[in-house]
């Protein structure tokens, strides 16, 4: 080490520390994403004999143990930062599968430090099998950090876009054959594959050209042959009843499509819309069940049963879904009161008191 003292340069001997060198070696392997067996490679050993002969190169088993020691050390440092700063931290989870087909969950923390830098840390790495285990493990990790307020009872909020997709899929089973016939006819007419992100987008566009497509089906013998012989998964010829089924389904899919767009927005806050949109879907489905069209009412009933499975029990819903709407100055408690009453009836009053 070189030190300056009254303008003089003094060269001080550097003290060798075997433990610190082992830590540095462990960090190098982690940062550069090297295999643990790297420490036993011939080239690395030859280099260390020249660079630092006194350094005893650890075996890969020892380096593995050093991994865990370093992990515990960094974990305690991270916990100390969370406890001292008491700032907001955004947690994200991801899953990873090892070559042994074991599922793991990675918990990553993001936060802004005192000087305004965005910090990203891999906070935990735990084994996880299913979603219930994932939530349980996340709750355990938050408890270890001392940040699990209210015992984690408000930790899980179901992904509404996923629920909407499940409800729509369950409801469209009644018209699956009709939808498939429309898809196949469209595939033949276009003569080139097209990728559609939403079934609603297909049907809403196709229904505008119903007359033209019907005329095309009647006149083009090739389409009938295609549906009957060429396509191995043929659903049959497109019939007039199929158009009626498609028109029924579009009414439902349009509602779910608009809902998905609203709650999936990335340029604005969506938390205050969550419960109100759920309530609106529930009200619409109740109205559709009373429709005079028995087929239409049956589809609505199937969707409502699926909807109630996820959102029909107010006691099981996360209370945090209600609070953002209350904090929205456009809604406040009056809107929450009306929405709970519309959706849950008398049970809504008890939920309102809990909020």
Tab-separated table of C-alpha atoms in Angstrom:
chain	number	residue	atom	x	y	z
A	1	UNK	CA	0.000	0.000	0.000
A	2	UNK	CA	1.373	3.466	-0.859
A	3	UNK	CA	0.745	6.267	1.623
A	4	UNK	CA	1.643	9.954	1.451
A	5	UNK	CA	3.234	11.534	4.559
A	6	UNK	CA	4.516	15.127	4.324
A	7	UNK	CA	5.085	14.660	0.649
A	8	UNK	CA	7.042	11.459	1.137
A	9	UNK	CA	5.983	8.213	-0.439
A	10	UNK	CA	6.117	5.189	1.813
A	11	UNK	CA	5.546	1.668	0.617
A	12	UNK	CA	3.888	-0.374	3.363
A	13	UNK	CA	3.795	-4.166	3.209
A	14	UNK	CA	0.441	-5.659	2.250
A	15	UNK	CA	-0.864	-8.110	4.817
A	16	UNK	CA	-2.146	-11.350	3.314
A	17	UNK	CA	-5.490	-12.599	4.599
A	18	UNK	CA	-6.504	-16.101	3.527
A	19	UNK	CA	-10.151	-15.637	4.593
A	20	UNK	CA	-10.592	-12.363	2.704
A	21	UNK	CA	-9.079	-13.930	-0.408
A	22	UNK	CA	-11.533	-16.819	-0.133
A	23	UNK	CA	-14.418	-14.343	0.082
A	24	UNK	CA	-13.088	-12.461	-2.940
A	25	UNK	CA	-12.793	-15.724	-4.870
A	26	UNK	CA	-16.364	-16.641	-3.948
A	27	UNK	CA	-17.632	-13.230	-5.092
A	28	UNK	CA	-15.735	-13.554	-8.368
A	29	UNK	CA	-17.328	-16.916	-9.142
A	30	UNK	CA	-20.799	-15.504	-8.359
A	31	UNK	CA	-20.436	-12.182	-10.207
A	32	UNK	CA	-18.926	-13.736	-13.338
A	33	UNK	CA	-21.390	-16.671	-13.166
A	34	UNK	CA	-18.598	-19.222	-13.267
A	35	UNK	CA	-19.098	-22.906	-12.451
A	36	UNK	CA	-17.886	-23.883	-8.990
A	37	UNK	CA	-15.439	-26.363	-10.491
A	38	UNK	CA	-13.607	-23.352	-11.955
A	39	UNK	CA	-11.464	-23.205	-8.788
A	40	UNK	CA	-10.074	-26.650	-9.600
A	41	UNK	CA	-9.204	-25.820	-13.212
A	42	UNK	CA	-5.532	-26.248	-14.112
A	43	UNK	CA	-5.178	-22.821	-15.721
A	44	UNK	CA	-6.553	-20.973	-12.685
A	45	UNK	CA	-4.283	-22.934	-10.324
A	46	UNK	CA	-1.214	-22.124	-12.421
A	47	UNK	CA	-2.127	-18.439	-12.450
A	48	UNK	CA	-2.547	-18.316	-8.663
A	49	UNK	CA	0.798	-20.049	-8.108
A	50	UNK	CA	2.444	-17.163	-9.952
A	51	UNK	CA	0.227	-14.329	-8.670
A	52	UNK	CA	-0.050	-15.411	-5.021
A	53	UNK	CA	1.752	-18.644	-4.165
A	54	UNK	CA	0.796	-18.401	-0.484
A	55	UNK	CA	-2.944	-18.508	-1.260
A	56	UNK	CA	-4.348	-21.946	-0.571
A	57	UNK	CA	-6.943	-22.506	-3.279
A	58	UNK	CA	-10.078	-24.024	-1.713
A	59	UNK	CA	-11.847	-27.021	-3.193
A	60	UNK	CA	-15.220	-26.632	-4.869
A	61	UNK	CA	-16.844	-28.171	-1.776
A	62	UNK	CA	-15.300	-25.445	0.368
A	63	UNK	CA	-16.381	-22.764	-2.110
A	64	UNK	CA	-19.935	-24.127	-1.903
A	65	UNK	CA	-19.881	-23.669	1.880
A	66	UNK	CA	-18.479	-20.164	1.367
A	67	UNK	CA	-21.482	-19.465	-0.873
A	68	UNK	CA	-23.890	-20.061	1.998
A	69	UNK	CA	-21.791	-18.023	4.438
A	70	UNK	CA	-21.649	-15.120	2.002
A	71	UNK	CA	-25.377	-15.394	1.343
A	72	UNK	CA	-26.171	-15.199	5.075
A	73	UNK	CA	-23.820	-12.234	5.469
A	74	UNK	CA	-25.411	-10.301	2.606
A	75	UNK	CA	-28.900	-11.227	3.792
A	76	UNK	CA	-28.258	-9.740	7.234
A	77	UNK	CA	-26.865	-6.585	5.615
A	78	UNK	CA	-30.006	-6.296	3.481
A	79	UNK	CA	-32.283	-6.830	6.478
A	80	UNK	CA	-30.385	-4.114	8.353
A	81	UNK	CA	-30.950	-1.706	5.446
A	82	UNK	CA	-34.704	-2.417	5.427
A	83	UNK	CA	-34.991	-1.920	9.189
A	84	UNK	CA	-32.876	1.240	9.328
A	85	UNK	CA	-34.286	3.087	6.319
A	86	UNK	CA	-37.925	1.924	6.750
A	87	UNK	CA	-38.651	2.811	3.137
A	88	UNK	CA	-41.036	1.368	0.605
A	89	UNK	CA	-39.777	-1.688	-1.237
A	90	UNK	CA	-41.280	-3.210	-4.365
A	91	UNK	CA	-41.142	-7.008	-4.451
A	92	UNK	CA	-41.351	-9.099	-7.596
A	93	UNK	CA	-41.403	-12.873	-7.825
A	94	UNK	CA	-40.282	-15.195	-10.564
A	95	UNK	CA	-40.032	-18.957	-10.873
A	96	UNK	CA	-37.121	-21.089	-11.991
A	97	UNK	CA	-36.851	-24.825	-12.631
A	98	UNK	CA	-33.585	-26.676	-12.078
A	99	UNK	CA	-32.301	-29.506	-14.254
A	100	UNK	CA	-33.633	-31.840	-11.538
A	101	UNK	CA	-37.142	-30.481	-12.325
A	102	UNK	CA	-37.360	-28.769	-8.933
A	103	UNK	CA	-39.306	-25.495	-8.895
A	104	UNK	CA	-37.908	-22.449	-7.117
A	105	UNK	CA	-39.208	-18.959	-6.467
A	106	UNK	CA	-36.938	-15.925	-6.694
A	107	UNK	CA	-37.905	-12.852	-4.658
A	108	UNK	CA	-36.340	-9.635	-5.959
A	109	UNK	CA	-36.547	-6.315	-4.094
A	110	UNK	CA	-36.391	-2.902	-5.795
A	111	UNK	CA	-36.122	0.394	-3.931
A	112	UNK	CA	-34.750	3.913	-4.209
A	113	UNK	CA	-31.809	4.738	-1.942
A	114	UNK	CA	-31.004	8.061	-0.252
A	115	UNK	CA	-29.249	9.523	-3.284
A	116	UNK	CA	-31.989	8.513	-5.709
A	117	UNK	CA	-30.458	5.393	-7.228
A	118	UNK	CA	-32.667	2.423	-8.025
A	119	UNK	CA	-31.328	-0.608	-6.174
A	120	UNK	CA	-32.107	-4.172	-7.197
A	121	UNK	CA	-31.306	-7.076	-4.894
A	122	UNK	CA	-32.008	-10.803	-5.124
A	123	UNK	CA	-33.594	-11.065	-1.705
A	124	UNK	CA	-34.469	-14.737	-1.453
A	125	UNK	CA	-34.400	-18.014	-3.338
A	126	UNK	CA	-36.820	-20.614	-2.006
A	127	UNK	CA	-38.279	-23.890	-3.224
A	128	UNK	CA	-41.882	-23.595	-4.384
A	129	UNK	CA	-44.287	-26.063	-5.980
A	130	UNK	CA	-47.667	-24.405	-6.484
A	131	UNK	CA	-49.159	-20.945	-6.080
A	132	UNK	CA	-50.313	-21.630	-2.508
A	133	UNK	CA	-46.758	-22.596	-1.544
A	134	UNK	CA	-45.442	-19.515	-3.321
A	135	UNK	CA	-47.622	-17.187	-1.262
A	136	UNK	CA	-46.778	-19.048	1.951
A	137	UNK	CA	-43.045	-18.822	1.302
A	138	UNK	CA	-43.291	-15.128	0.413
A	139	UNK	CA	-45.159	-14.486	3.656
A	140	UNK	CA	-42.448	-16.359	5.589
A	141	UNK	CA	-39.693	-14.276	4.018
A	142	UNK	CA	-41.492	-11.019	4.822
A	143	UNK	CA	-41.928	-12.188	8.416
A	144	UNK	CA	-38.202	-12.885	8.677
A	145	UNK	CA	-37.482	-9.352	7.513
A	146	UNK	CA	-39.875	-7.932	10.090
A	147	UNK	CA	-42.059	-6.321	7.413
A	148	UNK	CA	-45.035	-8.677	7.384
A	149	UNK	CA	-47.734	-6.368	8.712
A	150	UNK	CA	-51.096	-7.849	9.741
A	151	UNK	CA	-49.631	-11.349	9.537
A	152	UNK	CA	-49.743	-11.343	5.747
A	153	UNK	CA	-53.535	-11.698	5.725
A	154	UNK	CA	-53.794	-9.151	2.903
A	155	UNK	CA	-50.877	-10.416	0.857
A	156	UNK	CA	-52.605	-12.203	-2.021
A	157	UNK	CA	-54.645	-10.302	-4.583
A	158	UNK	CA	-55.771	-12.476	-7.458
A	159	UNK	CA	-54.806	-11.355	-10.935
A	160	UNK	CA	-58.080	-10.071	-12.372
A	161	UNK	CA	-57.039	-10.431	-16.013
A	162	UNK	CA	-56.404	-14.139	-15.410
A	163	UNK	CA	-59.773	-14.580	-13.694
A	164	UNK	CA	-61.544	-12.834	-16.569
A	165	UNK	CA	-59.840	-15.176	-19.019
A	166	UNK	CA	-60.976	-18.242	-17.056
A	167	UNK	CA	-64.562	-16.974	-16.876
A	168	UNK	CA	-64.626	-16.208	-20.603
A	169	UNK	CA	-63.188	-19.610	-21.518
A	170	UNK	CA	-65.719	-21.410	-19.348
A	171	UNK	CA	-68.614	-19.446	-20.816
A	172	UNK	CA	-67.627	-19.827	-24.451
A	173	UNK	CA	-67.734	-23.629	-24.217
A	174	UNK	CA	-71.372	-23.429	-25.336
A	175	UNK	CA	-70.270	-21.883	-28.624
A	176	UNK	CA	-66.895	-23.564	-29.121
A	177	UNK	CA	-68.032	-25.383	-32.263
A	178	UNK	CA	-69.431	-22.214	-33.841
A	179	UNK	CA	-66.302	-20.238	-32.983
A	180	UNK	CA	-64.069	-22.943	-34.446
A	181	UNK	CA	-66.090	-23.004	-37.673
A	182	UNK	CA	-65.671	-19.245	-38.027
A	183	UNK	CA	-61.920	-19.569	-37.381
A	184	UNK	CA	-61.536	-22.275	-40.025
A	185	UNK	CA	-63.562	-20.383	-42.615
A	186	UNK	CA	-61.510	-17.260	-41.974
A	187	UNK	CA	-58.283	-19.264	-42.210
A	188	UNK	CA	-59.317	-20.549	-45.636
A	189	UNK	CA	-60.452	-17.167	-46.971
A	190	UNK	CA	-57.306	-15.327	-45.903
A	191	UNK	CA	-55.024	-18.052	-47.321
A	192	UNK	CA	-52.341	-16.913	-44.883
A	193	UNK	CA	-52.048	-17.446	-41.126
A	194	UNK	CA	-52.957	-14.547	-38.879
A	195	UNK	CA	-52.236	-14.229	-35.179
A	196	UNK	CA	-55.140	-12.915	-33.102
A	197	UNK	CA	-54.523	-12.010	-29.457
A	198	UNK	CA	-58.199	-12.131	-28.521
A	199	UNK	CA	-61.099	-14.263	-29.744
A	200	UNK	CA	-63.234	-11.139	-29.388
A	201	UNK	CA	-61.146	-9.332	-32.011
A	202	UNK	CA	-61.752	-12.134	-34.503
A	203	UNK	CA	-65.481	-12.393	-33.963
A	204	UNK	CA	-66.151	-8.649	-33.808
A	205	UNK	CA	-64.488	-8.164	-37.192
A	206	UNK	CA	-65.980	-11.253	-38.826
A	207	UNK	CA	-69.541	-10.418	-37.783
A	208	UNK	CA	-69.320	-7.180	-39.805
A	209	UNK	CA	-68.855	-9.270	-42.953
A	210	UNK	CA	-71.453	-11.920	-42.173
A	211	UNK	CA	-73.344	-11.436	-45.438
A	212	UNK	CA	-70.211	-11.557	-47.574
A	213	UNK	CA	-68.872	-14.651	-45.810
A	214	UNK	CA	-72.219	-16.477	-46.093
A	215	UNK	CA	-72.257	-15.715	-49.826
A	216	UNK	CA	-68.677	-16.905	-50.140
A	217	UNK	CA	-69.425	-20.160	-48.306
A	218	UNK	CA	-72.426	-20.880	-50.567
A	219	UNK	CA	-70.509	-20.297	-53.809
A	220	UNK	CA	-67.023	-21.615	-53.057
A	221	UNK	CA	-66.909	-25.415	-53.280
A	222	UNK	CA	-63.271	-25.342	-52.188
A	223	UNK	CA	-64.195	-24.103	-48.725
A	224	UNK	CA	-66.576	-27.012	-48.141
A	225	UNK	CA	-63.905	-29.461	-49.294
A	226	UNK	CA	-61.328	-27.741	-47.095
A	227	UNK	CA	-63.534	-27.993	-44.022
A	228	UNK	CA	-64.426	-31.611	-44.742
A	229	UNK	CA	-61.204	-33.176	-46.007
A	230	UNK	CA	-58.184	-30.869	-45.753
A	231	UNK	CA	-58.432	-29.672	-42.188
A	232	UNK	CA	-57.882	-32.642	-39.868
A	233	UNK	CA	-59.609	-30.811	-36.999
A	234	UNK	CA	-62.621	-29.798	-39.043
A	235	UNK	CA	-65.657	-28.607	-37.090
A	236	UNK	CA	-67.964	-28.846	-40.095
A	237	UNK	CA	-69.653	-26.420	-42.468
A	238	UNK	CA	-70.482	-22.923	-41.253
A	239	UNK	CA	-74.249	-22.801	-40.582
A	240	UNK	CA	-76.725	-20.001	-39.928
A	241	UNK	CA	-77.054	-21.106	-36.282
A	242	UNK	CA	-73.339	-20.502	-35.848
A	243	UNK	CA	-73.786	-16.812	-36.537
A	244	UNK	CA	-76.455	-16.587	-33.835
A	245	UNK	CA	-74.114	-18.269	-31.365
A	246	UNK	CA	-71.266	-15.939	-32.281
A	247	UNK	CA	-73.470	-12.864	-31.810
A	248	UNK	CA	-74.408	-14.042	-28.307
A	249	UNK	CA	-70.804	-14.660	-27.321
A	250	UNK	CA	-69.636	-11.273	-28.620
A	251	UNK	CA	-71.814	-9.500	-26.043
A	252	UNK	CA	-69.989	-11.283	-23.221
A	253	UNK	CA	-66.537	-11.074	-24.764
A	254	UNK	CA	-66.860	-7.341	-25.391
A	255	UNK	CA	-67.546	-6.804	-21.695
A	256	UNK	CA	-64.519	-8.866	-20.661
A	257	UNK	CA	-62.322	-7.315	-23.351
A	258	UNK	CA	-63.058	-3.777	-22.142
A	259	UNK	CA	-62.487	-4.850	-18.535
A	260	UNK	CA	-59.111	-6.405	-19.384
A	261	UNK	CA	-57.946	-3.257	-21.165
A	262	UNK	CA	-58.936	-1.044	-18.227
A	263	UNK	CA	-57.276	-3.046	-15.471
A	264	UNK	CA	-54.170	-3.834	-17.547
A	265	UNK	CA	-53.253	-0.224	-18.262
A	266	UNK	CA	-49.606	0.664	-17.668
A	267	UNK	CA	-49.780	4.449	-18.033
A	268	UNK	CA	-52.234	5.094	-15.198
A	269	UNK	CA	-53.216	3.794	-11.767
A	270	UNK	CA	-55.615	0.842	-11.927
A	271	UNK	CA	-55.985	-0.168	-8.267
A	272	UNK	CA	-59.009	2.105	-7.747
A	273	UNK	CA	-60.784	0.492	-10.715
A	274	UNK	CA	-60.310	-3.084	-9.592
A	275	UNK	CA	-63.333	-3.678	-7.366
A	276	UNK	CA	-65.679	-1.393	-9.289
A	277	UNK	CA	-64.996	-3.319	-12.495
A	278	UNK	CA	-65.511	-6.629	-10.676
A	279	UNK	CA	-68.822	-5.343	-9.367
A	280	UNK	CA	-69.895	-4.186	-12.819
A	281	UNK	CA	-69.245	-7.631	-14.297
A	282	UNK	CA	-71.243	-9.267	-11.495
A	283	UNK	CA	-74.201	-6.931	-12.057
A	284	UNK	CA	-74.174	-7.510	-15.821
A	285	UNK	CA	-74.067	-11.288	-15.435
A	286	UNK	CA	-77.043	-11.186	-13.048
A	287	UNK	CA	-78.984	-9.182	-15.619
A	288	UNK	CA	-78.015	-11.542	-18.446
A	289	UNK	CA	-79.244	-14.572	-16.479
A	290	UNK	CA	-82.768	-13.106	-16.630
A	291	UNK	CA	-82.649	-12.748	-20.420
A	292	UNK	CA	-85.533	-14.257	-22.398
A	293	UNK	CA	-83.101	-16.038	-24.720
A	294	UNK	CA	-82.588	-19.349	-22.910
A	295	UNK	CA	-79.253	-20.087	-24.605
A	296	UNK	CA	-77.990	-16.615	-23.754
A	297	UNK	CA	-79.170	-17.011	-20.151
A	298	UNK	CA	-77.469	-20.414	-19.881
A	299	UNK	CA	-74.134	-18.952	-21.002
A	300	UNK	CA	-74.516	-16.150	-18.453
A	301	UNK	CA	-75.322	-18.664	-15.717
A	302	UNK	CA	-72.195	-20.703	-16.473
A	303	UNK	CA	-70.073	-17.572	-16.372
A	304	UNK	CA	-71.693	-16.417	-13.132
A	305	UNK	CA	-70.894	-19.731	-11.438
A	306	UNK	CA	-67.247	-19.345	-12.424
A	307	UNK	CA	-67.307	-15.688	-11.384
A	308	UNK	CA	-68.710	-16.542	-7.940
A	309	UNK	CA	-65.946	-19.096	-7.443
A	310	UNK	CA	-63.368	-16.289	-7.434
A	311	UNK	CA	-65.303	-13.148	-6.513
A	312	UNK	CA	-68.634	-14.295	-5.107
A	313	UNK	CA	-67.610	-14.589	-1.439
A	314	UNK	CA	-66.952	-11.179	0.089
A	315	UNK	CA	-65.315	-12.718	3.164
A	316	UNK	CA	-62.612	-14.345	1.051
A	317	UNK	CA	-61.826	-11.235	-0.966
A	318	UNK	CA	-58.738	-9.244	-0.053
A	319	UNK	CA	-59.858	-6.092	1.770
A	320	UNK	CA	-57.123	-4.150	0.003
A	321	UNK	CA	-59.226	-4.370	-3.162
A	322	UNK	CA	-61.818	-2.042	-1.595
A	323	UNK	CA	-59.505	0.589	-0.081
A	324	UNK	CA	-58.098	2.214	-3.294
A	325	UNK	CA	-61.639	2.976	-4.445
A	326	UNK	CA	-62.377	4.681	-1.119
A	327	UNK	CA	-59.227	6.804	-1.456
A	328	UNK	CA	-60.288	7.903	-4.945
A	329	UNK	CA	-61.939	11.345	-4.425
A	330	UNK	CA	-64.384	10.578	-7.236
A	331	UNK	CA	-65.867	7.612	-5.379
A	332	UNK	CA	-65.253	7.652	-1.609
A	333	UNK	CA	-67.427	5.512	0.693
A	334	UNK	CA	-70.681	6.258	-1.122
A	335	UNK	CA	-69.614	4.365	-4.239
A	336	UNK	CA	-68.206	1.495	-2.175
A	337	UNK	CA	-71.481	1.262	-0.240
A	338	UNK	CA	-73.518	1.106	-3.448
A	339	UNK	CA	-71.169	-1.404	-5.114
A	340	UNK	CA	-71.129	-3.759	-2.112
A	341	UNK	CA	-74.913	-3.590	-1.853
A	342	UNK	CA	-75.365	-4.326	-5.558
A	343	UNK	CA	-72.953	-7.240	-5.528
A	344	UNK	CA	-73.401	-8.884	-2.114
A	345	UNK	CA	-76.738	-7.577	-0.837
A	346	UNK	CA	-77.040	-7.618	2.978
A	347	UNK	CA	-73.574	-9.149	3.386
A	348	UNK	CA	-72.129	-6.021	1.805
A	349	UNK	CA	-72.892	-3.961	4.927
A	350	UNK	CA	-70.705	-6.215	7.084
A	351	UNK	CA	-67.854	-5.945	4.592
A	352	UNK	CA	-68.193	-2.162	4.515
A	353	UNK	CA	-67.834	-2.000	8.296
A	354	UNK	CA	-64.687	-4.136	8.067
A	355	UNK	CA	-63.132	-1.774	5.558
